[in-house]
Amino acid sequence: MKTTFAAGVGLAALFTAAALQAAPPAAAGDEAQLRALETRYAKAFSAEDVSGVMSVYSRAGDLFVFDAVPPRQYVGWEAYRKDFQALFAQFPGHAPTTLGELHLTVVGPVAYGHSVQTSDFTAKDGSKVRLIVRVTDVYRKQSGGWKIVQEHVSFPVNLPSGQADLLSKP
C-alpha cells in the first residue's frame, strides 16, 4: 500500500512539474504592458474618468469583482461601471490615487498581481477622505492586449471593533 501511495505521489509531482514547464513563457514586454495598464487605471481613477477606468476591464462577459463596498460582488462590465459611477458621484472632482507595492506574475496568456492603492477623496461637503485598499487582480490577454477579468478589493478589519481599517499599512 505504501508503495502504491508513493508511486501515486511521485506521478502527481511529475505531472505537476510537466504542467508548469508546459505553460507558455511570458512574451517579452508582458509585465511592462501590465504595469502600463495599472498606470492608466490610476490616472483615470485620479481624474474620476469612468470610461478610462473601465478600459482596463474585460467586456467579454468574464469580469467578476469582489469590491470593498456593497453589494460587494459585481458580475460583468456594466455592473462594475455603475459602481464607479456611484463612487465618483459621491466624491466629485478628482481623487488623487497612488499605486504602490505592485507585484505581477505572468504565465502565458494569464497573469495575476496585487497592489496597495491610496486614494484621497473629497466629499460633496468638502470633507476629505483617505482610503488605502488592497487589490488583487487576475489578467487575461484578449485580442493581443491585457484586461482585468477578476478583481478583489479589500480593507483589513479591526476584529475587536468590527470596523474596517481604512488607513492600514503593512
PDB file of C-alpha atoms in Angstrom:
ATOM      1  CA  MET A   1       0.000   0.000   0.000  1.00  0.00           C
ATOM      2  CA  LYS A   2       2.851   2.372   0.863  1.00  0.00           C
ATOM      3  CA  THR A   3       4.467   1.622  -2.498  1.00  0.00           C
ATOM      4  CA  THR A   4       1.244   2.434  -4.370  1.00  0.00           C
ATOM      5  CA  PHE A   5       0.828   5.671  -2.423  1.00  0.00           C
ATOM      6  CA  ALA A   6       4.459   6.684  -3.012  1.00  0.00           C
ATOM      7  CA  ALA A   7       4.127   5.903  -6.722  1.00  0.00           C
ATOM      8  CA  GLY A   8       0.934   7.990  -6.878  1.00  0.00           C
ATOM      9  CA  VAL A   9       2.613  10.922  -5.145  1.00  0.00           C
ATOM     10  CA  GLY A  10       5.613  10.609  -7.459  1.00  0.00           C
ATOM     11  CA  LEU A  11       3.410  10.606 -10.568  1.00  0.00           C
ATOM     12  CA  ALA A  12       1.425  13.596  -9.297  1.00  0.00           C
ATOM     13  CA  ALA A  13       4.655  15.522  -8.714  1.00  0.00           C
ATOM     14  CA  LEU A  14       5.925  14.561 -12.165  1.00  0.00           C
ATOM     15  CA  PHE A  15       2.678  15.671 -13.879  1.00  0.00           C
ATOM     16  CA  THR A  16       2.647  18.927 -11.899  1.00  0.00           C
ATOM     17  CA  ALA A  17       6.236  19.694 -12.890  1.00  0.00           C
ATOM     18  CA  ALA A  18       5.478  18.875 -16.526  1.00  0.00           C
ATOM     19  CA  ALA A  19       2.384  21.118 -16.497  1.00  0.00           C
ATOM     20  CA  LEU A  20       4.359  24.005 -15.030  1.00  0.00           C
ATOM     21  CA  GLN A  21       7.065  23.603 -17.654  1.00  0.00           C
ATOM     22  CA  ALA A  22       4.471  23.346 -20.433  1.00  0.00           C
ATOM     23  CA  ALA A  23       2.970  26.745 -19.580  1.00  0.00           C
ATOM     24  CA  PRO A  24       3.936  29.155 -22.332  1.00  0.00           C
ATOM     25  CA  PRO A  25       6.551  31.657 -21.230  1.00  0.00           C
ATOM     26  CA  ALA A  26       5.607  35.289 -20.817  1.00  0.00           C
ATOM     27  CA  ALA A  27       6.084  37.227 -24.012  1.00  0.00           C
ATOM     28  CA  ALA A  28       8.665  39.964 -23.924  1.00  0.00           C
ATOM     29  CA  GLY A  29       7.045  43.099 -22.613  1.00  0.00           C
ATOM     30  CA  ASP A  30       4.004  41.468 -20.943  1.00  0.00           C
ATOM     31  CA  GLU A  31       4.942  42.729 -17.489  1.00  0.00           C
ATOM     32  CA  ALA A  32       5.606  46.208 -18.909  1.00  0.00           C
ATOM     33  CA  GLN A  33       2.186  46.143 -20.593  1.00  0.00           C
ATOM     34  CA  LEU A  34       0.532  45.182 -17.299  1.00  0.00           C
ATOM     35  CA  ARG A  35       2.353  47.959 -15.437  1.00  0.00           C
ATOM     36  CA  ALA A  36       1.190  50.409 -18.126  1.00  0.00           C
ATOM     37  CA  LEU A  37      -2.386  49.125 -17.702  1.00  0.00           C
ATOM     38  CA  GLU A  38      -2.194  49.753 -13.945  1.00  0.00           C
ATOM     39  CA  THR A  39      -0.733  53.222 -14.529  1.00  0.00           C
ATOM     40  CA  ARG A  40      -3.583  54.044 -16.957  1.00  0.00           C
ATOM     41  CA  TYR A  41      -6.053  52.835 -14.349  1.00  0.00           C
ATOM     42  CA  ALA A  42      -4.536  55.008 -11.584  1.00  0.00           C
ATOM     43  CA  LYS A  43      -4.515  58.099 -13.833  1.00  0.00           C
ATOM     44  CA  ALA A  44      -8.128  57.542 -14.908  1.00  0.00           C
ATOM     45  CA  PHE A  45      -9.208  56.878 -11.309  1.00  0.00           C
ATOM     46  CA  SER A  46      -7.446  60.052 -10.150  1.00  0.00           C
ATOM     47  CA  ALA A  47      -9.334  62.026 -12.799  1.00  0.00           C
ATOM     48  CA  GLU A  48     -12.597  60.191 -11.977  1.00  0.00           C
ATOM     49  CA  ASP A  49     -12.799  59.184 -15.637  1.00  0.00           C
ATOM     50  CA  VAL A  50     -15.195  56.223 -15.623  1.00  0.00           C
ATOM     51  CA  SER A  51     -14.548  55.351 -19.277  1.00  0.00           C
ATOM     52  CA  GLY A  52     -10.791  55.402 -18.694  1.00  0.00           C
ATOM     53  CA  VAL A  53     -11.109  53.260 -15.583  1.00  0.00           C
ATOM     54  CA  MET A  54     -13.332  50.731 -17.341  1.00  0.00           C
ATOM     55  CA  SER A  55     -10.984  50.497 -20.329  1.00  0.00           C
ATOM     56  CA  VAL A  56      -8.734  48.145 -18.327  1.00  0.00           C
ATOM     57  CA  TYR A  57     -11.525  45.647 -17.594  1.00  0.00           C
ATOM     58  CA  SER A  58     -12.746  42.804 -19.794  1.00  0.00           C
ATOM     59  CA  ARG A  59     -16.015  43.314 -21.644  1.00  0.00           C
ATOM     60  CA  ALA A  60     -16.034  39.671 -22.794  1.00  0.00           C
ATOM     61  CA  GLY A  61     -18.583  38.653 -20.165  1.00  0.00           C
ATOM     62  CA  ASP A  62     -15.980  37.145 -17.847  1.00  0.00           C
ATOM     63  CA  LEU A  63     -15.494  40.043 -15.383  1.00  0.00           C
ATOM     64  CA  PHE A  64     -16.069  39.178 -11.722  1.00  0.00           C
ATOM     65  CA  VAL A  65     -15.285  41.575  -8.862  1.00  0.00           C
ATOM     66  CA  PHE A  66     -15.433  41.455  -5.086  1.00  0.00           C
ATOM     67  CA  ASP A  67     -15.367  45.130  -4.124  1.00  0.00           C
ATOM     68  CA  ALA A  68     -14.941  46.756  -0.730  1.00  0.00           C
ATOM     69  CA  VAL A  69     -18.366  48.397  -0.907  1.00  0.00           C
ATOM     70  CA  PRO A  70     -21.855  46.848  -1.088  1.00  0.00           C
ATOM     71  CA  PRO A  71     -23.113  44.870  -2.777  1.00  0.00           C
ATOM     72  CA  ARG A  72     -19.550  43.574  -2.707  1.00  0.00           C
ATOM     73  CA  GLN A  73     -19.995  41.314  -5.746  1.00  0.00           C
ATOM     74  CA  TYR A  74     -20.194  42.635  -9.298  1.00  0.00           C
ATOM     75  CA  VAL A  75     -20.638  40.343 -12.270  1.00  0.00           C
ATOM     76  CA  GLY A  76     -19.971  41.853 -15.660  1.00  0.00           C
ATOM     77  CA  TRP A  77     -18.552  45.050 -17.064  1.00  0.00           C
ATOM     78  CA  GLU A  78     -21.768  47.103 -16.913  1.00  0.00           C
ATOM     79  CA  ALA A  79     -22.391  46.262 -13.239  1.00  0.00           C
ATOM     80  CA  TYR A  80     -18.883  47.361 -12.269  1.00  0.00           C
ATOM     81  CA  ARG A  81     -19.171  50.516 -14.367  1.00  0.00           C
ATOM     82  CA  LYS A  82     -22.225  51.505 -12.296  1.00  0.00           C
ATOM     83  CA  ASP A  83     -20.175  51.005  -9.126  1.00  0.00           C
ATOM     84  CA  PHE A  84     -17.566  53.511 -10.323  1.00  0.00           C
ATOM     85  CA  GLN A  85     -20.247  55.971 -11.432  1.00  0.00           C
ATOM     86  CA  ALA A  86     -21.800  55.854  -7.950  1.00  0.00           C
ATOM     87  CA  LEU A  87     -18.418  56.216  -6.223  1.00  0.00           C
ATOM     88  CA  PHE A  88     -17.376  59.235  -8.280  1.00  0.00           C
ATOM     89  CA  ALA A  89     -20.827  60.851  -7.846  1.00  0.00           C
ATOM     90  CA  GLN A  90     -20.386  60.591  -4.077  1.00  0.00           C
ATOM     91  CA  PHE A  91     -16.902  62.151  -4.226  1.00  0.00           C
ATOM     92  CA  PRO A  92     -16.951  64.659  -7.117  1.00  0.00           C
ATOM     93  CA  GLY A  93     -13.821  66.233  -8.530  1.00  0.00           C
ATOM     94  CA  HIS A  94     -10.537  64.400  -8.518  1.00  0.00           C
ATOM     95  CA  ALA A  95      -9.351  61.512  -6.364  1.00  0.00           C
ATOM     96  CA  PRO A  96      -5.549  61.532  -6.478  1.00  0.00           C
ATOM     97  CA  THR A  97      -4.507  57.884  -6.381  1.00  0.00           C
ATOM     98  CA  THR A  98      -1.141  56.255  -5.927  1.00  0.00           C
ATOM     99  CA  LEU A  99      -0.357  52.675  -6.773  1.00  0.00           C
ATOM    100  CA  GLY A 100       2.193  51.013  -4.528  1.00  0.00           C
ATOM    101  CA  GLU A 101       3.695  47.615  -3.931  1.00  0.00           C
ATOM    102  CA  LEU A 102       2.634  46.319  -7.355  1.00  0.00           C
ATOM    103  CA  HIS A 103       3.758  42.730  -7.839  1.00  0.00           C
ATOM    104  CA  LEU A 104       2.983  40.883 -11.080  1.00  0.00           C
ATOM    105  CA  THR A 105       3.358  37.310 -12.297  1.00  0.00           C
ATOM    106  CA  VAL A 106       2.773  36.379 -15.931  1.00  0.00           C
ATOM    107  CA  VAL A 107       2.103  32.789 -17.032  1.00  0.00           C
ATOM    108  CA  GLY A 108       1.365  32.698 -20.739  1.00  0.00           C
ATOM    109  CA  PRO A 109      -1.927  34.460 -21.526  1.00  0.00           C
ATOM    110  CA  VAL A 110      -2.864  34.790 -17.837  1.00  0.00           C
ATOM    111  CA  ALA A 111      -1.307  36.944 -15.132  1.00  0.00           C
ATOM    112  CA  TYR A 112      -2.017  37.915 -11.571  1.00  0.00           C
ATOM    113  CA  GLY A 113      -0.907  40.749  -9.384  1.00  0.00           C
ATOM    114  CA  HIS A 114      -1.508  42.624  -6.183  1.00  0.00           C
ATOM    115  CA  SER A 115      -1.024  46.186  -5.027  1.00  0.00           C
ATOM    116  CA  VAL A 116      -1.833  48.683  -2.316  1.00  0.00           C
ATOM    117  CA  GLN A 117      -3.717  51.719  -3.611  1.00  0.00           C
ATOM    118  CA  THR A 118      -4.146  55.009  -1.772  1.00  0.00           C
ATOM    119  CA  SER A 119      -6.834  57.471  -2.854  1.00  0.00           C
ATOM    120  CA  ASP A 120      -7.677  60.912  -1.474  1.00  0.00           C
ATOM    121  CA  PHE A 121     -11.339  61.777  -1.994  1.00  0.00           C
ATOM    122  CA  THR A 122     -13.242  64.990  -1.436  1.00  0.00           C
ATOM    123  CA  ALA A 123     -16.899  64.541  -0.471  1.00  0.00           C
ATOM    124  CA  LYS A 124     -19.658  66.844  -1.685  1.00  0.00           C
ATOM    125  CA  ASP A 125     -19.486  68.765   1.627  1.00  0.00           C
ATOM    126  CA  GLY A 126     -15.751  69.385   1.122  1.00  0.00           C
ATOM    127  CA  SER A 127     -14.568  66.900   3.739  1.00  0.00           C
ATOM    128  CA  LYS A 128     -11.518  64.812   2.883  1.00  0.00           C
ATOM    129  CA  VAL A 129     -11.384  61.032   2.976  1.00  0.00           C
ATOM    130  CA  ARG A 130      -8.242  58.926   2.509  1.00  0.00           C
ATOM    131  CA  LEU A 131      -8.667  55.251   1.711  1.00  0.00           C
ATOM    132  CA  ILE A 132      -5.980  52.616   1.441  1.00  0.00           C
ATOM    133  CA  VAL A 133      -7.155  49.414  -0.222  1.00  0.00           C
ATOM    134  CA  ARG A 134      -5.558  46.114  -1.078  1.00  0.00           C
ATOM    135  CA  VAL A 135      -6.227  44.938  -4.619  1.00  0.00           C
ATOM    136  CA  THR A 136      -5.650  41.550  -6.220  1.00  0.00           C
ATOM    137  CA  ASP A 137      -6.201  41.282  -9.971  1.00  0.00           C
ATOM    138  CA  VAL A 138      -6.288  38.435 -12.476  1.00  0.00           C
ATOM    139  CA  TYR A 139      -5.494  39.488 -16.041  1.00  0.00           C
ATOM    140  CA  ARG A 140      -6.077  37.699 -19.323  1.00  0.00           C
ATOM    141  CA  LYS A 141      -4.585  38.514 -22.685  1.00  0.00           C
ATOM    142  CA  GLN A 142      -7.509  39.163 -25.042  1.00  0.00           C
ATOM    143  CA  SER A 143      -7.144  40.183 -28.676  1.00  0.00           C
ATOM    144  CA  GLY A 144      -3.470  40.959 -28.137  1.00  0.00           C
ATOM    145  CA  GLY A 145      -3.960  43.180 -25.069  1.00  0.00           C
ATOM    146  CA  TRP A 146      -4.307  42.617 -21.348  1.00  0.00           C
ATOM    147  CA  LYS A 147      -7.597  43.066 -19.472  1.00  0.00           C
ATOM    148  CA  ILE A 148      -8.585  42.540 -15.850  1.00  0.00           C
ATOM    149  CA  VAL A 149     -11.015  39.606 -15.620  1.00  0.00           C
ATOM    150  CA  GLN A 150     -11.182  39.226 -11.831  1.00  0.00           C
ATOM    151  CA  GLU A 151     -10.573  41.681  -9.028  1.00  0.00           C
ATOM    152  CA  HIS A 152     -10.739  41.627  -5.253  1.00  0.00           C
ATOM    153  CA  VAL A 153     -10.631  44.925  -3.344  1.00  0.00           C
ATOM    154  CA  SER A 154     -10.490  44.873   0.447  1.00  0.00           C
ATOM    155  CA  PHE A 155      -9.719  46.666   3.676  1.00  0.00           C
ATOM    156  CA  PRO A 156      -8.322  44.925   6.740  1.00  0.00           C
ATOM    157  CA  VAL A 157     -10.805  44.698   9.619  1.00  0.00           C
ATOM    158  CA  ASN A 158     -10.157  45.563  13.245  1.00  0.00           C
ATOM    159  CA  LEU A 159     -11.688  42.424  14.762  1.00  0.00           C
ATOM    160  CA  PRO A 160     -12.459  43.797  18.256  1.00  0.00           C
ATOM    161  CA  SER A 161     -14.390  46.772  16.855  1.00  0.00           C
ATOM    162  CA  GLY A 162     -15.653  45.105  13.675  1.00  0.00           C
ATOM    163  CA  GLN A 163     -14.683  48.250  11.763  1.00  0.00           C
ATOM    164  CA  ALA A 164     -12.740  48.485   8.528  1.00  0.00           C
ATOM    165  CA  ASP A 165      -9.202  49.822   8.896  1.00  0.00           C
ATOM    166  CA  LEU A 166      -9.283  52.374   6.079  1.00  0.00           C
ATOM    167  CA  LEU A 167      -5.687  53.534   6.606  1.00  0.00           C
ATOM    168  CA  SER A 168      -3.937  50.221   7.120  1.00  0.00           C
ATOM    169  CA  LYS A 169      -0.336  49.935   6.114  1.00  0.00           C
ATOM    170  CA  PRO A 170       1.765  46.779   6.146  1.00  0.00           C
TER     171      PRO A 170
END
